[in-house]
Coordinates of C-alpha atoms in Angstrom, one line a residue:
Chain R
M124 CA 0.0 0.0 0.0
P125 CA 1.3 3.4 -0.8
L126 CA 2.0 5.7 2.1
L127 CA 0.4 8.8 0.6
E128 CA -2.2 8.7 -2.1
I129 CA -3.5 11.8 -3.9
R130 CA -6.7 10.8 -5.6
R131 CA -8.2 13.2 -8.3
V132 CA -7.5 16.2 -6.1
T133 CA -8.8 19.6 -7.4
R134 CA -8.5 23.0 -5.7
R135 CA -9.9 26.2 -7.1
F136 CA -9.5 29.8 -5.9
G137 CA -12.3 31.7 -7.6
D138 CA -11.9 31.2 -11.3
F139 CA -8.4 30.0 -10.9
T140 CA -7.8 26.2 -10.8
A141 CA -4.6 25.8 -8.7
V142 CA -4.7 22.0 -8.6
D143 CA -6.5 20.3 -11.5
D144 CA -7.5 16.7 -11.0
V145 CA -4.1 15.5 -9.7
S146 CA -3.5 11.8 -8.8
F147 CA -0.3 10.1 -7.7
A148 CA 1.0 7.8 -4.9
V149 CA 4.1 8.1 -2.8
E150 CA 5.7 4.9 -1.5
P151 CA 7.1 4.5 2.0
G152 CA 10.7 5.7 2.4
E153 CA 10.6 7.6 -0.9
F154 CA 12.1 11.0 -1.5
F155 CA 9.4 12.4 -3.7
T156 CA 9.6 15.8 -5.4
L157 CA 6.9 18.1 -6.7
L158 CA 8.7 20.3 -9.3
G159 CA 7.3 23.1 -11.3
P160 CA 7.4 26.9 -12.0
S161 CA 5.8 29.2 -9.4
G162 CA 2.0 29.1 -9.6
C163 CA 1.9 25.5 -10.9
G164 CA 0.0 24.3 -7.8
K165 CA 2.8 22.4 -6.0
T166 CA 2.6 24.5 -2.8
T167 CA -1.2 24.4 -2.8
L168 CA -1.0 20.6 -3.0
L169 CA 1.6 20.5 -0.2
R170 CA -0.7 22.7 2.0
M171 CA -3.5 20.3 1.4
I172 CA -1.4 17.4 2.5
A173 CA -0.3 19.3 5.6
G174 CA -3.9 20.2 6.4
F175 CA -3.7 24.0 6.0
D176 CA -6.1 23.8 3.1
L177 CA -8.7 21.4 1.9
P178 CA -9.4 20.0 -1.6
D179 CA -12.6 21.1 -3.4
A180 CA -12.7 17.6 -4.9
G181 CA -10.8 14.4 -4.5
Q182 CA -9.2 12.6 -1.6
I183 CA -5.9 12.6 0.2
L184 CA -5.1 9.3 1.9
L185 CA -2.4 8.5 4.3
D186 CA -1.8 4.8 5.0
G187 CA -5.1 4.2 3.2
R188 CA -7.1 6.5 5.5
D189 CA -8.8 9.7 4.2
L190 CA -7.4 12.8 5.9
A191 CA -10.4 15.1 5.1
D192 CA -11.6 15.2 8.7
T193 CA -8.2 15.2 10.4
P194 CA -7.0 18.8 11.3
A195 CA -3.4 19.8 10.7
E196 CA -2.4 19.2 14.3
R197 CA -3.6 15.6 14.3
R198 CA -1.9 14.5 11.0
P199 CA 1.3 12.6 11.4
V200 CA 2.7 14.9 8.8
H201 CA 5.2 17.7 9.6
T202 CA 6.4 20.6 7.4
V203 CA 9.7 22.4 6.9
F204 CA 8.8 25.8 5.8
Q205 CA 10.6 27.9 3.2
N206 CA 11.5 30.6 5.7
F207 CA 12.0 28.0 8.5
A208 CA 9.2 29.4 10.7
L209 CA 11.1 28.9 13.9
F210 CA 9.5 30.2 17.0
P211 CA 11.5 33.4 17.7
H212 CA 10.7 33.4 21.5
L213 CA 11.9 29.8 22.0
S214 CA 15.5 28.5 22.2
V215 CA 16.8 26.1 19.6
A216 CA 16.2 23.2 22.0
R217 CA 12.7 24.3 22.8
N218 CA 11.9 24.7 19.2
V219 CA 12.9 21.2 18.5
A220 CA 11.1 19.9 21.6
F221 CA 7.9 21.6 20.6
P222 CA 6.3 18.7 18.7
L223 CA 7.3 16.3 21.5
R224 CA 5.7 18.4 24.1
M225 CA 2.5 18.7 22.0
A226 CA 2.5 14.9 21.7
G227 CA 2.4 14.8 25.5
L228 CA 5.7 12.9 26.0
G229 CA 7.3 12.9 29.5
E230 CA 10.0 15.4 30.3
G231 CA 12.9 12.8 30.3
E232 CA 11.8 11.5 26.9
V233 CA 11.5 15.0 25.5
K234 CA 15.0 15.9 26.7
R235 CA 16.6 12.7 25.3
R236 CA 14.9 12.9 21.9
T237 CA 15.6 16.6 21.5
A238 CA 19.3 16.0 22.2
D239 CA 19.3 13.1 19.7
A240 CA 17.7 15.2 17.0
L241 CA 20.1 18.1 17.6
D242 CA 23.0 15.8 17.4
M243 CA 21.7 14.4 14.2
V244 CA 21.9 17.8 12.6
H245 CA 25.2 18.7 14.4
L246 CA 23.7 21.5 16.5
G247 CA 24.1 20.1 20.0
E248 CA 26.2 23.1 21.1
L249 CA 23.6 25.7 19.9
A250 CA 20.8 24.2 22.0
E251 CA 20.4 27.3 24.2
H252 CA 20.7 29.8 21.4
Y253 CA 17.7 31.7 20.0
P254 CA 16.8 31.7 16.3
H255 CA 17.9 35.3 15.8
E256 CA 21.4 34.3 17.0
I257 CA 22.1 31.6 14.5
S258 CA 22.8 31.6 10.7
G259 CA 20.5 30.7 7.9
G260 CA 22.0 27.2 7.4
Q261 CA 21.7 26.5 11.1
K262 CA 18.1 27.7 11.1
Q263 CA 17.5 25.2 8.3
R264 CA 19.0 22.4 10.4
V265 CA 16.8 23.4 13.4
A266 CA 13.7 23.3 11.2
L267 CA 14.7 19.9 9.9
A268 CA 15.4 18.5 13.4
R269 CA 12.0 20.0 14.6
G270 CA 10.2 18.4 11.7
L271 CA 11.8 15.0 12.2
V272 CA 12.0 14.7 16.0
N273 CA 8.6 13.3 16.5
R274 CA 9.1 10.8 13.7
P275 CA 6.2 11.8 11.4
R276 CA 5.0 9.4 8.8
L277 CA 5.7 12.1 6.2
L278 CA 7.9 15.1 6.1
L279 CA 6.9 17.9 3.8
L280 CA 9.6 20.3 2.6
D281 CA 8.4 23.6 1.0
E282 CA 11.4 25.0 -0.9
P283 CA 13.5 24.6 2.2
L284 CA 16.7 25.5 0.4
G285 CA 15.4 28.6 -1.3
A286 CA 16.5 31.0 1.4
L287 CA 20.1 29.8 1.4
D288 CA 23.0 30.9 -0.8
L289 CA 24.3 28.7 -3.5
K290 CA 27.3 27.1 -1.7
L291 CA 25.2 26.3 1.4
R292 CA 22.4 25.0 -0.8
E293 CA 24.7 22.4 -2.3
E294 CA 26.0 21.3 1.1
M295 CA 22.5 21.1 2.4
Q296 CA 21.4 19.0 -0.6
L297 CA 24.0 16.3 0.3
E298 CA 23.0 16.5 4.0
L299 CA 19.3 16.1 3.1
I300 CA 19.9 13.0 1.1
K301 CA 22.0 11.5 3.9
L302 CA 19.5 12.5 6.6
Q303 CA 16.6 11.0 4.6
R304 CA 18.5 7.7 4.2
E305 CA 19.3 7.6 7.9
V306 CA 15.9 8.3 9.3
G307 CA 14.0 6.5 6.6
I308 CA 11.1 8.9 6.8
T309 CA 9.2 9.6 3.5
F310 CA 9.9 13.1 2.2
V311 CA 7.7 15.1 -0.1
F312 CA 9.8 18.0 -1.4
V313 CA 8.5 21.0 -3.2
T314 CA 10.8 23.1 -5.4
H315 CA 11.0 25.1 -8.6
A316 CA 14.8 24.4 -9.0
Q317 CA 15.1 21.5 -11.5
N318 CA 18.7 20.8 -10.6
E319 CA 17.7 20.4 -6.9
A320 CA 14.9 18.0 -7.9
L321 CA 17.2 15.9 -10.1
A322 CA 19.9 15.7 -7.4
L323 CA 17.7 14.8 -4.5
S324 CA 14.7 12.8 -5.6
H325 CA 13.9 9.1 -6.1
R326 CA 10.9 10.3 -8.2
I327 CA 9.8 13.6 -9.5
A328 CA 6.3 14.8 -10.5
V329 CA 6.7 17.7 -12.9
M330 CA 3.8 20.1 -12.5
N331 CA 2.5 22.8 -14.7
A332 CA -0.8 24.8 -14.5
G333 CA -2.2 22.6 -11.8
R334 CA -1.5 19.3 -13.5
V335 CA 1.2 16.6 -13.3
E336 CA 2.9 16.6 -16.7
Q337 CA 5.3 13.7 -16.0
L338 CA 6.0 11.5 -13.0
D339 CA 9.2 9.4 -13.2
E340 CA 12.8 8.9 -12.0
P341 CA 15.1 11.9 -12.4
S342 CA 17.2 10.3 -15.2
R343 CA 14.0 9.4 -17.1
I344 CA 12.6 12.9 -16.6
Y345 CA 15.8 14.4 -18.0
G346 CA 16.5 11.8 -20.7
F347 CA 12.9 11.1 -21.9
P348 CA 10.7 14.1 -21.4
V349 CA 7.1 13.3 -22.5
N350 CA 6.3 16.7 -23.9
R351 CA 7.6 20.1 -24.8
F352 CA 7.0 21.6 -21.3
V353 CA 9.0 19.0 -19.5
A354 CA 11.8 19.0 -22.1
D355 CA 12.0 22.8 -21.9
F356 CA 11.7 23.1 -18.1
I357 CA 14.2 20.4 -17.1
G358 CA 17.7 21.5 -18.0
N359 CA 18.6 23.1 -21.3
C360 CA 17.3 21.5 -24.4
N361 CA 17.4 22.1 -28.2
L362 CA 13.9 21.5 -29.5
L363 CA 13.6 20.8 -33.3
E364 CA 10.2 20.6 -35.0
A365 CA 10.2 17.3 -36.8
E366 CA 8.1 15.1 -39.0
V367 CA 8.4 11.3 -38.8
R368 CA 9.4 10.0 -42.3
A369 CA 10.1 6.4 -41.4
V370 CA 10.0 4.1 -38.4
E371 CA 12.8 1.6 -38.8
A372 CA 14.3 -1.2 -36.7
D373 CA 17.3 0.8 -35.7
G374 CA 15.5 4.1 -35.1
L375 CA 13.6 6.9 -36.6
R376 CA 14.1 8.9 -39.8
L377 CA 12.9 12.4 -39.1
S378 CA 12.6 15.4 -41.4
V379 CA 13.5 18.7 -39.8
A380 CA 12.4 21.8 -41.7
G381 CA 15.5 23.4 -43.3
L382 CA 17.9 20.7 -42.1
G383 CA 16.7 17.7 -44.0
E384 CA 16.9 14.2 -42.6
V385 CA 17.8 13.5 -39.0
R386 CA 18.2 10.1 -37.5
A387 CA 17.0 9.6 -33.9
P388 CA 16.4 6.7 -31.5
A389 CA 13.1 4.8 -31.7
A390 CA 10.2 6.2 -29.7
E391 CA 7.2 4.2 -28.4
G392 CA 4.0 4.4 -30.3
C393 CA 5.4 6.6 -33.0
Q394 CA 3.8 6.5 -36.5
T395 CA 5.0 7.5 -39.9
G396 CA 3.8 10.9 -40.9
E397 CA 3.1 12.3 -37.4
R398 CA 4.7 15.6 -36.2
G399 CA 6.6 16.1 -33.0
L400 CA 9.8 17.4 -31.5
L401 CA 13.3 16.2 -31.3
A402 CA 14.7 17.1 -27.9
L403 CA 18.4 17.2 -28.0
R404 CA 20.5 18.0 -24.9
P405 CA 23.4 20.4 -25.4
E406 CA 25.8 17.8 -24.1
Q407 CA 24.8 15.4 -26.8
V408 CA 25.7 17.9 -29.6
Q409 CA 29.4 17.9 -30.7
V410 CA 31.2 20.9 -32.2
A411 CA 34.4 20.5 -34.2
A412 CA 36.3 22.0 -37.1
E413 CA 35.8 18.8 -39.1
A414 CA 32.9 16.4 -39.0
D415 CA 33.5 13.2 -37.2
P416 CA 32.6 10.1 -39.2
A417 CA 30.8 8.6 -36.2
W418 CA 28.2 11.4 -36.4
A419 CA 25.0 10.1 -38.1
N420 CA 23.7 13.7 -38.1
R421 CA 26.1 16.5 -39.2
F422 CA 25.4 20.1 -40.2
P423 CA 27.6 23.1 -41.0
G424 CA 27.2 26.2 -38.9
Q425 CA 28.9 29.3 -37.5
V426 CA 29.7 30.0 -33.8
R427 CA 27.5 32.9 -32.7
D428 CA 28.5 33.1 -29.1
F429 CA 30.0 31.0 -26.4
L430 CA 29.9 30.9 -22.6
Y431 CA 32.9 29.7 -20.8
V432 CA 32.0 28.6 -17.2
G433 CA 35.1 26.8 -16.2
D434 CA 34.3 23.1 -16.4
V435 CA 32.4 23.4 -19.6
T436 CA 31.9 25.8 -22.5
T437 CA 28.4 26.3 -24.0
Y438 CA 28.4 27.2 -27.7
Q439 CA 25.6 28.8 -29.6
V440 CA 26.0 27.6 -33.2
R441 CA 23.8 29.0 -35.9
L442 CA 23.1 26.4 -38.6
D443 CA 22.8 27.4 -42.2
N444 CA 19.0 27.0 -42.1
G445 CA 18.7 29.6 -39.4
Y446 CA 18.3 27.3 -36.3
T447 CA 20.6 28.0 -33.4
L448 CA 21.8 24.9 -31.5
Q449 CA 23.3 24.8 -28.1
A450 CA 26.3 22.5 -27.6
L451 CA 28.1 21.9 -24.4
L452 CA 31.7 20.8 -24.5
P453 CA 33.7 19.7 -21.5
N454 CA 36.9 21.7 -21.1
A455 CA 38.7 18.7 -19.8
A456 CA 38.5 16.9 -23.2
P457 CA 42.1 15.7 -24.1
G458 CA 43.7 17.3 -27.1
R459 CA 41.6 20.5 -26.9
A460 CA 44.1 22.9 -28.5
R461 CA 41.9 25.9 -28.7
F462 CA 38.4 27.1 -28.3
H463 CA 36.1 27.8 -31.2
E464 CA 35.8 31.6 -31.5
T465 CA 32.8 33.6 -32.3
G466 CA 32.4 33.7 -36.1
D467 CA 34.3 30.4 -36.7
R468 CA 32.8 28.0 -39.3
V469 CA 32.3 24.7 -37.6
M470 CA 30.6 21.4 -38.0
V471 CA 28.0 20.3 -35.4
G472 CA 26.8 16.7 -35.1
W473 CA 25.3 14.0 -33.0
S474 CA 24.9 10.3 -33.1
A475 CA 21.8 8.4 -34.2
Q476 CA 21.4 7.3 -30.6
A477 CA 21.3 10.9 -29.2
G478 CA 18.2 12.9 -28.7
H479 CA 14.7 11.9 -27.8
Y480 CA 11.6 12.2 -30.1
V481 CA 8.7 13.8 -28.2
R482 CA 5.2 13.1 -29.6
E483 CA 3.0 16.2 -29.8
A484 CA -0.7 15.5 -29.4
Chain A
M1043 CA 28.2 63.4 10.4
R1044 CA 27.2 66.6 8.7
R1045 CA 26.7 69.6 11.0
L1046 CA 23.2 70.9 11.1
P1047 CA 22.8 74.6 10.2
T1048 CA 22.6 77.0 13.1
W1049 CA 19.1 78.3 12.2
L1050 CA 17.8 74.8 12.4
L1051 CA 19.4 74.1 15.7
L1052 CA 18.0 77.4 17.0
A1053 CA 14.5 76.6 15.8
A1054 CA 14.6 73.1 17.3
A1055 CA 15.9 74.5 20.6
S1056 CA 13.2 77.1 20.8
S1057 CA 10.5 74.5 20.0
Y1058 CA 11.7 72.2 22.8
A1059 CA 11.9 75.2 25.1
F1060 CA 8.3 76.1 24.3
L1061 CA 7.2 72.6 25.0
Y1062 CA 9.2 71.8 28.1
L1063 CA 9.9 75.1 29.9
P1064 CA 6.4 75.4 31.4
L1065 CA 6.8 71.8 32.8
I1066 CA 10.2 72.7 34.2
I1067 CA 8.9 75.8 35.9
V1068 CA 6.1 73.8 37.5
V1069 CA 8.6 71.2 38.8
A1070 CA 11.0 74.0 40.0
Y1071 CA 8.2 75.9 41.9
S1072 CA 7.1 72.7 43.6
F1073 CA 10.3 73.0 45.5
N1074 CA 10.0 76.7 46.1
D1075 CA 9.8 77.8 49.8
S1076 CA 7.1 80.4 49.1
R1077 CA 3.3 80.5 48.9
L1078 CA 3.5 82.4 45.7
N1079 CA 4.7 81.4 42.3
A1080 CA 6.4 84.7 41.9
E1081 CA 10.0 84.4 42.9
W1082 CA 12.5 81.8 44.0
V1083 CA 12.9 81.9 47.8
G1084 CA 14.6 78.7 48.7
F1085 CA 14.5 74.9 48.4
T1086 CA 11.9 73.0 50.4
L1087 CA 10.0 69.7 50.4
D1088 CA 7.2 71.2 52.5
W1089 CA 4.6 71.1 49.6
Y1090 CA 5.1 67.4 49.2
R1091 CA 4.5 67.1 53.0
V1092 CA 1.3 69.2 52.7
L1093 CA 0.2 67.0 49.8
L1094 CA 0.6 63.8 51.9
H1095 CA -1.7 65.2 54.6
D1096 CA -4.3 66.5 52.1
E1097 CA -7.1 63.9 52.6
E1098 CA -9.1 65.0 49.5
M1099 CA -5.9 64.8 47.3
L1100 CA -5.1 61.4 48.6
L1101 CA -8.6 60.2 47.9
A1102 CA -8.4 61.6 44.4
A1103 CA -5.1 59.9 43.9
R1104 CA -6.4 56.6 45.1
N1105 CA -9.5 57.0 42.8
S1106 CA -7.2 57.8 39.8
L1107 CA -5.0 54.8 40.3
L1108 CA -7.9 52.4 40.9
I1109 CA -9.8 53.8 37.8
A1110 CA -6.6 53.6 35.7
L1111 CA -5.9 50.0 36.8
V1112 CA -9.5 48.7 36.2
S1113 CA -10.1 50.5 33.0
S1114 CA -6.7 49.8 31.4
G1115 CA -7.0 46.1 32.5
A1116 CA -10.4 45.8 30.8
A1117 CA -9.3 47.9 27.8
T1118 CA -6.2 45.6 27.4
L1119 CA -8.3 42.5 27.3
L1120 CA -10.8 43.9 24.8
G1121 CA -8.2 45.8 22.8
T1122 CA -6.1 42.7 22.5
L1123 CA -9.0 40.7 21.2
A1124 CA -9.9 43.5 18.8
G1125 CA -6.3 43.6 17.5
L1126 CA -6.2 39.8 17.1
G1127 CA -9.6 39.9 15.3
M1128 CA -8.5 42.7 13.0
H1129 CA -5.4 40.8 12.1
R1130 CA -7.0 37.4 11.7
W1131 CA -10.2 38.1 9.8
R1132 CA -9.4 41.6 8.5
P1133 CA -13.0 42.9 8.6
A1134 CA -13.2 46.3 6.9
W1135 CA -15.5 47.7 9.6
L1136 CA -13.7 46.7 12.8
P1137 CA -10.7 49.0 12.6
L1138 CA -13.1 51.9 11.9
L1139 CA -15.2 51.0 15.0
V1140 CA -12.2 50.5 17.2
I1141 CA -10.2 53.4 16.2
T1142 CA -12.8 56.1 15.8
P1143 CA -13.0 56.8 19.6
V1144 CA -9.2 57.5 19.4
A1145 CA -9.6 60.1 16.8
M1146 CA -12.9 61.6 18.1
P1147 CA -12.7 65.0 19.9
E1148 CA -12.7 64.3 23.6
I1149 CA -15.4 66.8 24.4
L1150 CA -17.7 65.0 21.9
L1151 CA -17.0 61.6 23.4
G1152 CA -17.5 63.1 26.9
V1153 CA -20.8 64.7 26.1
S1154 CA -22.2 61.6 24.3
L1155 CA -21.1 59.3 27.0
L1156 CA -22.7 61.5 29.6
V1157 CA -26.0 61.5 27.7
F1158 CA -25.7 57.8 27.1
F1159 CA -25.1 57.0 30.8
I1160 CA -27.8 59.2 32.1
Q1161 CA -30.6 58.9 29.6
V1162 CA -30.1 55.4 28.2
L1163 CA -28.5 53.4 31.0
H1164 CA -30.0 55.5 33.9
L1165 CA -26.6 55.2 35.6
T1166 CA -25.6 57.2 38.6
L1167 CA -22.4 59.0 37.6
G1168 CA -19.5 57.9 39.7
F1169 CA -16.7 55.4 39.7
L1170 CA -18.4 52.9 37.3
S1171 CA -19.3 55.5 34.7
V1172 CA -15.7 56.9 34.7
V1173 CA -14.3 53.4 34.3
L1174 CA -16.6 52.6 31.4
A1175 CA -15.7 55.9 29.7
H1176 CA -12.0 55.3 30.1
I1177 CA -12.3 51.8 28.7
T1178 CA -14.1 53.2 25.7
F1179 CA -11.3 55.5 24.6
S1180 CA -8.4 53.2 25.6
I1181 CA -9.5 50.1 23.6
G1182 CA -8.4 51.6 20.3
F1183 CA -4.9 52.4 21.5
V1184 CA -4.3 48.8 22.7
A1185 CA -5.8 47.3 19.5
I1186 CA -3.6 49.5 17.3
V1187 CA -0.4 48.4 19.2
V1188 CA -1.3 44.8 19.2
R1189 CA -2.2 44.7 15.5
A1190 CA 1.0 46.5 14.6
R1191 CA 2.9 43.8 16.4
L1192 CA 1.0 41.0 14.6
A1193 CA 1.4 42.7 11.2
G1194 CA 5.2 42.5 11.6
M1195 CA 5.2 38.8 12.2
D1196 CA 5.7 35.8 9.9
E1197 CA 2.3 34.1 9.5
S1198 CA 3.9 30.7 8.9
I1199 CA 5.0 30.3 12.6
F1200 CA 1.3 30.0 13.5
E1201 CA 0.9 27.4 10.9
A1202 CA 4.1 25.7 12.0
A1203 CA 2.6 25.4 15.5
R1204 CA -0.5 23.7 14.2
D1205 CA 1.6 21.5 11.9
L1206 CA 3.7 20.3 14.8
G1207 CA 0.7 19.2 16.8
A1208 CA -0.6 22.3 18.7
T1209 CA -4.4 22.8 19.0
P1210 CA -5.7 26.3 18.2
W1211 CA -5.7 27.1 21.9
Q1212 CA -2.2 25.7 22.5
T1213 CA -1.0 27.7 19.5
F1214 CA -2.4 30.9 21.1
R1215 CA -1.1 30.1 24.5
L1216 CA 2.4 28.9 23.5
V1217 CA 3.1 31.0 20.4
T1218 CA 0.8 33.9 19.6
F1219 CA 0.4 35.2 23.2
P1220 CA 4.1 35.2 24.1
L1221 CA 4.9 36.9 20.9
I1222 CA 2.3 39.7 21.3
L1223 CA 2.9 40.1 25.0
P1224 CA 5.3 43.1 24.7
A1225 CA 2.6 44.9 22.7
V1226 CA -0.1 43.9 25.2
V1227 CA 2.0 45.3 28.0
A1228 CA 2.8 48.4 26.1
G1229 CA -0.9 48.9 25.3
F1230 CA -1.8 48.4 29.0
L1231 CA 0.8 51.0 30.1
M1232 CA -0.5 53.4 27.4
A1233 CA -4.1 52.9 28.5
F1234 CA -3.1 53.3 32.1
T1235 CA -1.3 56.6 31.3
L1236 CA -4.3 57.9 29.3
S1237 CA -6.7 57.1 32.1
L1238 CA -4.5 58.6 34.7
D1239 CA -4.1 61.9 32.8
D1240 CA -7.6 62.2 31.4
F1241 CA -9.5 65.4 32.3
V1242 CA -12.2 66.2 29.7
I1243 CA -14.0 62.8 29.5
T1244 CA -13.6 62.3 33.2
F1245 CA -15.1 65.8 33.9
F1246 CA -18.2 64.9 32.0
T1247 CA -18.7 61.4 33.4
A1248 CA -17.6 61.7 37.0
G1249 CA -20.6 63.7 38.3
V1250 CA -20.2 64.6 42.0
G1251 CA -19.6 61.1 43.1
V1252 CA -16.0 60.7 42.4
S1253 CA -12.9 62.9 42.0
T1254 CA -9.6 62.0 40.2
L1255 CA -6.3 63.8 40.3
P1256 CA -6.8 65.9 37.2
L1257 CA -10.2 66.9 38.5
Q1258 CA -8.8 67.7 41.9
I1259 CA -6.0 69.8 40.4
Y1260 CA -8.5 71.7 38.3
S1261 CA -10.8 72.5 41.2
M1262 CA -7.8 73.7 43.2
I1263 CA -6.5 76.1 40.5
K1264 CA -9.9 77.7 40.3
I1265 CA -8.8 79.5 43.4
A1266 CA -5.1 79.9 42.8
V1267 CA -2.1 77.9 41.5
T1268 CA -0.6 76.9 44.8
P1269 CA 2.8 75.2 45.2
E1270 CA 0.8 72.2 46.3
V1271 CA -0.7 72.0 42.8
N1272 CA 2.8 72.2 41.4
A1273 CA 3.9 69.3 43.7
V1274 CA 1.0 67.0 42.7
S1275 CA 1.5 67.9 39.0
T1276 CA 5.2 67.0 39.3
L1277 CA 4.4 63.6 40.7
L1278 CA 1.8 63.0 38.0
M1279 CA 4.3 64.0 35.4
L1280 CA 6.9 61.7 36.8
L1281 CA 4.5 58.7 36.8
T1282 CA 3.4 59.4 33.3
L1283 CA 7.0 59.7 32.1
V1284 CA 7.9 56.4 33.7
L1285 CA 4.9 54.7 32.1
V1286 CA 5.6 56.1 28.6
I1287 CA 9.3 55.1 28.8
A1288 CA 8.3 51.6 30.0
A1289 CA 5.8 51.2 27.2
S1290 CA 8.2 52.3 24.5
R1291 CA 10.9 49.9 25.9
M1292 CA 8.4 47.1 25.8
D1293 CA 7.5 47.3 22.2
K1294 CA 9.7 48.8 19.5
G1295 CA 6.7 49.3 17.2
F1296 CA 4.9 51.1 20.0
M1297 CA 5.8 54.7 19.1
R1298 CA 4.8 54.0 15.5
G1299 CA 1.7 52.0 16.3
A1300 CA 0.2 54.6 18.7
G1301 CA 1.3 57.7 16.8

């Protein structure tokens, strides 16, 4: 039985449908992420799971039991808020002890488990400090300890890393993964940062305009987006409008306007004559002065711009048909004598196994 | 720091002089060893001694403190509820209802309360009518201070409390109340000060049954401004000052909220 089940949940605010007939299930022990742009309904959904809001239609089940009549304080679900929401008048230890006291545990038990939770997030020595005396990263850890201390069935995390600076965010990502593995509590994580979602999650539900566009493992979401929105939202992607010319045993023959024939891997359910998109990740596209014979697809172009960011360089190459492709080249590649400069004539290409054909309804 | 121009410093100095010089003179003459407020004769504490043996004055002082205590206590309770209500449900009409008495001319409030007490409630004017009148004009001040405090707070901490297992009442007792307490205390001190110093509304609603310090001082200066009046005014001033400083230290938003 799934731990959490969202069954055809809809939530409207006036004329605006924030969550539109959404269904999915979260398994015990999973790190599940709701990913989408702001306004996609992910936070509304989270608030309904926590009990701060109720669905207009549909059911939310925890361990198979409908939560509709259970108020927030009686749900075995705790939340880590975006701005941490620590109680400013209570010390770190008292913040962490709060859910234990509310559960009516004895003083000895409260003390022991508070100390354990603080040790878990390495904050034992800050127990008597107040929230205004500690840093953002430390507040984040207190909020996590407070959310986990009473061992909820489910921990909801609402953009918990959004308020931290980049370096700290990366550290906390690793810590979150470690923490979730250690405590074994199911996490439902909400974020608009696709890299965060890819890095942390077992499974991701990509949301847009109140609906789930795709629900899958990170590598499948990235490698096999089901539609234009997902392809475009997750990472960078070259999207080429294509028509299927032939479906063959070793792949597809596509026709891309202005480029001619492009070979791509087979896609399920694909029919000759239909139109769709070829989603091509920048790291799949090669750039070189001369075409490589291994490239099944090769086109001449001109470097319009490039962005050197240390580990990789992203090139914008304008093809002769007017398309601009993004190509990402690792700078550690052996034998790289020089960079391609703006204005250079180059060849771009990719193998027949690169890219992913996206059917358009 | 840039030096302020001389004319500005002069203007400021004269403004403050205009405001505080009369008060300083009252304080100074309360220590003057003379029956007249005309010239400085010598230092004495005699007028304070006279004050301590003036039965009428002591009774008025006791009335004033009792009225202030009861009315500000009640106003704090009601004003806090009003502040919480205004913040929680944001009804458009409540702030208007609560804050109007604050802005209304005192004489108007005094007259209307007098008419209301006598003609509608058939109340005998006295301690009770004064307390009710003081509650009326104090509620708004408390409500404004409490609401200002709540407005500056992060809503999600109240949700966090519920989320972590606190019932609505536990959330209020353990989170909301401790957080608004400084504002509640500041509001109480403000209401206490207003009640203690009020003359106009008290004058209309006290009748002959009860006298307060401001009323007592007024009745004394109808004859002459004696050094005893200076002495009691000095004490009243001192108490007010202490209360206002205490209130402003309690809540940083206090000066903004009440102003």
